[in-house]
């Protein structure tokens, strides 16, 4: 015996509506996570700007930024690990919510490349801080230059790496129109 088609359509429609509503709430949560990640990295970027000013404008030999005494490798490693996990989550969401994001064609492809390249750069940044932490924990090692820090100024190096994982996040956030969707009912 075949079920009643009208009841099947009603139940299917109700379930589809439930899923669309649930998906919207999850997508809205994704936008909030994106905004939080952007806010955290904005603060982190400010810290690196202050370090650059302290060293190259004010001539300070110990440019520790705004956090001063908290400028230790454990904190850098922890923050960058957290940021890496957040970027992984954002990249997954970027691909999972493609339909909800609503971008098409070249714009979608270009922003997706930006997303994945940012994740790749932060992956290297995570390796850099892992090496720096290992150097920090080695009592026979003087300083923690990391991999590239042995060849470049550490303050400029980390300013540059952080800018490379911050600016694309700004481009993605505004390029996808998330700033318009932060408050429910404000989407295009």
Tab-separated table of C-alpha atoms in Angstrom:
chain	number	residue	atom	x	y	z
A	1	UNK	CA	0.000	0.000	0.000
A	2	UNK	CA	1.299	3.416	-0.992
A	3	UNK	CA	0.886	6.315	1.445
A	4	UNK	CA	-1.261	9.346	0.868
A	5	UNK	CA	0.675	11.731	-1.467
A	6	UNK	CA	-0.816	14.854	0.172
A	7	UNK	CA	0.363	13.771	3.635
A	8	UNK	CA	3.795	12.827	2.236
A	9	UNK	CA	4.136	16.283	0.583
A	10	UNK	CA	3.045	18.023	3.795
A	11	UNK	CA	5.481	16.076	5.976
A	12	UNK	CA	8.319	16.490	3.461
A	13	UNK	CA	7.629	20.221	3.174
A	14	UNK	CA	7.525	20.623	6.965
A	15	UNK	CA	10.779	18.715	7.363
A	16	UNK	CA	12.433	20.740	4.586
A	17	UNK	CA	11.271	23.940	6.265
A	18	UNK	CA	12.677	22.710	9.582
A	19	UNK	CA	16.025	21.964	7.946
A	20	UNK	CA	16.110	25.362	6.212
A	21	UNK	CA	15.406	27.084	9.538
A	22	UNK	CA	18.016	24.990	11.320
A	23	UNK	CA	20.535	25.620	8.563
A	24	UNK	CA	19.871	29.374	8.770
A	25	UNK	CA	20.551	29.343	12.514
A	26	UNK	CA	23.765	27.372	11.979
A	27	UNK	CA	24.805	29.721	9.184
A	28	UNK	CA	24.087	32.736	11.393
A	29	UNK	CA	26.289	31.138	14.063
A	30	UNK	CA	28.998	30.718	11.423
A	31	UNK	CA	28.805	34.444	10.633
A	32	UNK	CA	29.136	35.268	14.346
A	33	UNK	CA	32.143	32.926	14.611
A	34	UNK	CA	33.662	34.657	11.588
A	35	UNK	CA	33.109	38.086	13.196
A	36	UNK	CA	34.621	36.908	16.501
A	37	UNK	CA	37.664	35.479	14.708
A	38	UNK	CA	38.099	38.724	12.798
A	39	UNK	CA	37.832	40.750	16.031
A	40	UNK	CA	40.437	38.546	17.780
A	41	UNK	CA	42.874	38.810	14.899
A	42	UNK	CA	42.277	42.584	14.692
A	43	UNK	CA	43.461	42.834	18.305
A	44	UNK	CA	46.406	40.574	17.553
A	45	UNK	CA	47.322	42.678	14.519
A	46	UNK	CA	47.176	45.807	16.685
A	47	UNK	CA	49.683	44.147	19.016
A	48	UNK	CA	52.084	43.639	16.105
A	49	UNK	CA	51.615	47.217	14.860
A	50	UNK	CA	52.524	48.473	18.339
A	51	UNK	CA	55.648	46.269	18.352
A	52	UNK	CA	56.747	47.690	14.983
A	53	UNK	CA	56.215	51.250	16.274
A	54	UNK	CA	58.082	50.498	19.502
A	55	UNK	CA	61.091	49.073	17.676
A	56	UNK	CA	61.386	51.176	14.534
A	57	UNK	CA	59.814	54.518	15.519
A	58	UNK	CA	60.558	54.730	19.230
A	59	UNK	CA	63.851	52.811	18.993
A	60	UNK	CA	63.049	50.419	21.856
A	61	UNK	CA	65.325	47.411	22.094
A	62	UNK	CA	62.582	45.399	23.824
A	63	UNK	CA	59.427	45.847	21.762
A	64	UNK	CA	56.872	43.700	23.593
A	65	UNK	CA	53.741	45.457	22.373
A	66	UNK	CA	50.759	46.139	24.579
A	67	UNK	CA	50.872	42.888	26.541
A	68	UNK	CA	54.432	43.413	27.824
A	69	UNK	CA	55.216	40.707	30.366
A	70	UNK	CA	52.828	38.280	28.696
A	71	UNK	CA	55.004	38.292	25.565
A	72	UNK	CA	56.203	34.703	26.010
A	73	UNK	CA	56.261	31.830	23.578
A	74	UNK	CA	53.562	29.766	25.355
A	75	UNK	CA	51.043	32.568	24.810
A	76	UNK	CA	52.032	33.067	21.158
A	77	UNK	CA	51.808	29.328	20.550
A	78	UNK	CA	48.418	29.059	22.282
A	79	UNK	CA	46.934	32.029	20.447
A	80	UNK	CA	48.199	30.841	17.067
A	81	UNK	CA	46.931	27.314	17.716
A	82	UNK	CA	43.508	28.714	18.578
A	83	UNK	CA	43.548	30.964	15.515
A	84	UNK	CA	44.540	27.996	13.332
A	85	UNK	CA	41.590	25.968	14.678
A	86	UNK	CA	39.258	28.925	14.074
A	87	UNK	CA	40.548	29.289	10.499
A	88	UNK	CA	40.021	25.555	9.928
A	89	UNK	CA	36.438	25.980	11.149
A	90	UNK	CA	35.900	29.022	8.948
A	91	UNK	CA	37.328	27.240	5.886
A	92	UNK	CA	35.068	24.244	6.514
A	93	UNK	CA	32.075	26.550	6.930
A	94	UNK	CA	33.017	28.500	3.811
A	95	UNK	CA	32.737	25.301	1.791
A	96	UNK	CA	29.783	23.839	3.722
A	97	UNK	CA	27.672	27.020	3.512
A	98	UNK	CA	28.403	27.822	-0.116
A	99	UNK	CA	24.710	27.986	-0.956
A	100	UNK	CA	23.898	30.213	2.018
A	101	UNK	CA	26.823	32.526	1.309
A	102	UNK	CA	25.289	33.052	-2.110
A	103	UNK	CA	28.362	33.923	-4.170
A	104	UNK	CA	28.670	32.577	-7.680
A	105	UNK	CA	31.251	32.031	-10.383
A	106	UNK	CA	34.601	33.762	-10.344
A	107	UNK	CA	33.873	35.735	-7.187
A	108	UNK	CA	33.184	32.506	-5.264
A	109	UNK	CA	36.253	30.813	-6.737
A	110	UNK	CA	38.509	33.799	-6.028
A	111	UNK	CA	37.361	34.146	-2.434
A	112	UNK	CA	37.667	30.388	-1.914
A	113	UNK	CA	41.283	30.554	-3.104
A	114	UNK	CA	41.862	33.457	-0.676
A	115	UNK	CA	40.367	31.337	2.120
A	116	UNK	CA	42.520	28.299	1.388
A	117	UNK	CA	45.755	30.279	0.863
A	118	UNK	CA	45.142	32.016	4.215
A	119	UNK	CA	44.773	28.609	5.856
A	120	UNK	CA	47.995	27.459	4.186
A	121	UNK	CA	49.923	30.525	5.440
A	122	UNK	CA	48.564	30.041	8.971
A	123	UNK	CA	49.611	26.384	8.764
A	124	UNK	CA	53.176	27.544	8.208
A	125	UNK	CA	52.770	30.124	10.993
A	126	UNK	CA	51.724	27.290	13.310
A	127	UNK	CA	54.845	25.319	12.368
A	128	UNK	CA	56.968	28.440	12.993
A	129	UNK	CA	55.529	28.835	16.509
A	130	UNK	CA	55.889	25.110	17.198
A	131	UNK	CA	59.600	25.374	16.407
A	132	UNK	CA	59.877	28.540	18.533
A	133	UNK	CA	58.180	26.739	21.442
A	134	UNK	CA	60.583	23.790	21.106
A	135	UNK	CA	63.483	26.251	21.146
A	136	UNK	CA	61.975	28.005	24.176
A	137	UNK	CA	61.779	24.690	26.046
A	138	UNK	CA	65.388	23.791	25.214
A	139	UNK	CA	67.504	25.180	28.095
A	140	UNK	CA	70.700	25.115	26.027
A	141	UNK	CA	69.202	27.364	23.331
A	142	UNK	CA	69.693	31.135	23.512
A	143	UNK	CA	66.612	32.871	22.130
A	144	UNK	CA	63.771	31.569	20.022
A	145	UNK	CA	64.290	32.623	16.414
A	146	UNK	CA	62.083	29.923	14.919
A	147	UNK	CA	62.759	28.906	11.315
A	148	UNK	CA	62.816	32.181	9.390
A	149	UNK	CA	63.599	34.355	12.401
A	150	UNK	CA	67.238	33.317	12.168
A	151	UNK	CA	67.360	35.132	8.810
A	152	UNK	CA	64.891	38.016	9.237
A	153	UNK	CA	63.948	40.523	11.907
A	154	UNK	CA	61.472	38.667	14.169
A	155	UNK	CA	59.188	41.657	14.689
A	156	UNK	CA	58.868	42.392	10.961
A	157	UNK	CA	58.567	38.695	10.139
A	158	UNK	CA	55.669	38.097	12.508
A	159	UNK	CA	54.028	41.398	11.582
A	160	UNK	CA	54.135	40.274	7.933
A	161	UNK	CA	52.861	36.745	8.589
A	162	UNK	CA	50.029	38.077	10.760
A	163	UNK	CA	49.114	40.646	8.109
A	164	UNK	CA	49.034	37.835	5.530
A	165	UNK	CA	46.519	35.877	7.630
A	166	UNK	CA	44.536	38.955	8.705
A	167	UNK	CA	43.927	40.962	5.538
A	168	UNK	CA	42.441	38.011	3.614
A	169	UNK	CA	40.023	37.437	6.508
A	170	UNK	CA	38.870	41.058	6.140
A	171	UNK	CA	38.464	40.538	2.373
A	172	UNK	CA	36.432	37.350	2.923
A	173	UNK	CA	34.229	38.901	5.607
A	174	UNK	CA	33.309	41.967	3.602
A	175	UNK	CA	33.504	40.264	0.182
A	176	UNK	CA	30.864	37.737	1.260
A	177	UNK	CA	28.716	40.508	2.735
A	178	UNK	CA	28.843	39.050	6.249
A	179	UNK	CA	28.970	42.547	7.719
A	180	UNK	CA	25.427	43.026	6.378
A	181	UNK	CA	24.237	39.745	7.902
A	182	UNK	CA	25.487	40.132	11.468
A	183	UNK	CA	22.087	41.229	12.639
A	184	UNK	CA	19.163	38.986	11.615
A	185	UNK	CA	16.972	40.613	8.988
A	186	UNK	CA	19.809	42.708	7.527
A	187	UNK	CA	20.759	40.346	4.670
A	188	UNK	CA	20.414	41.564	1.065
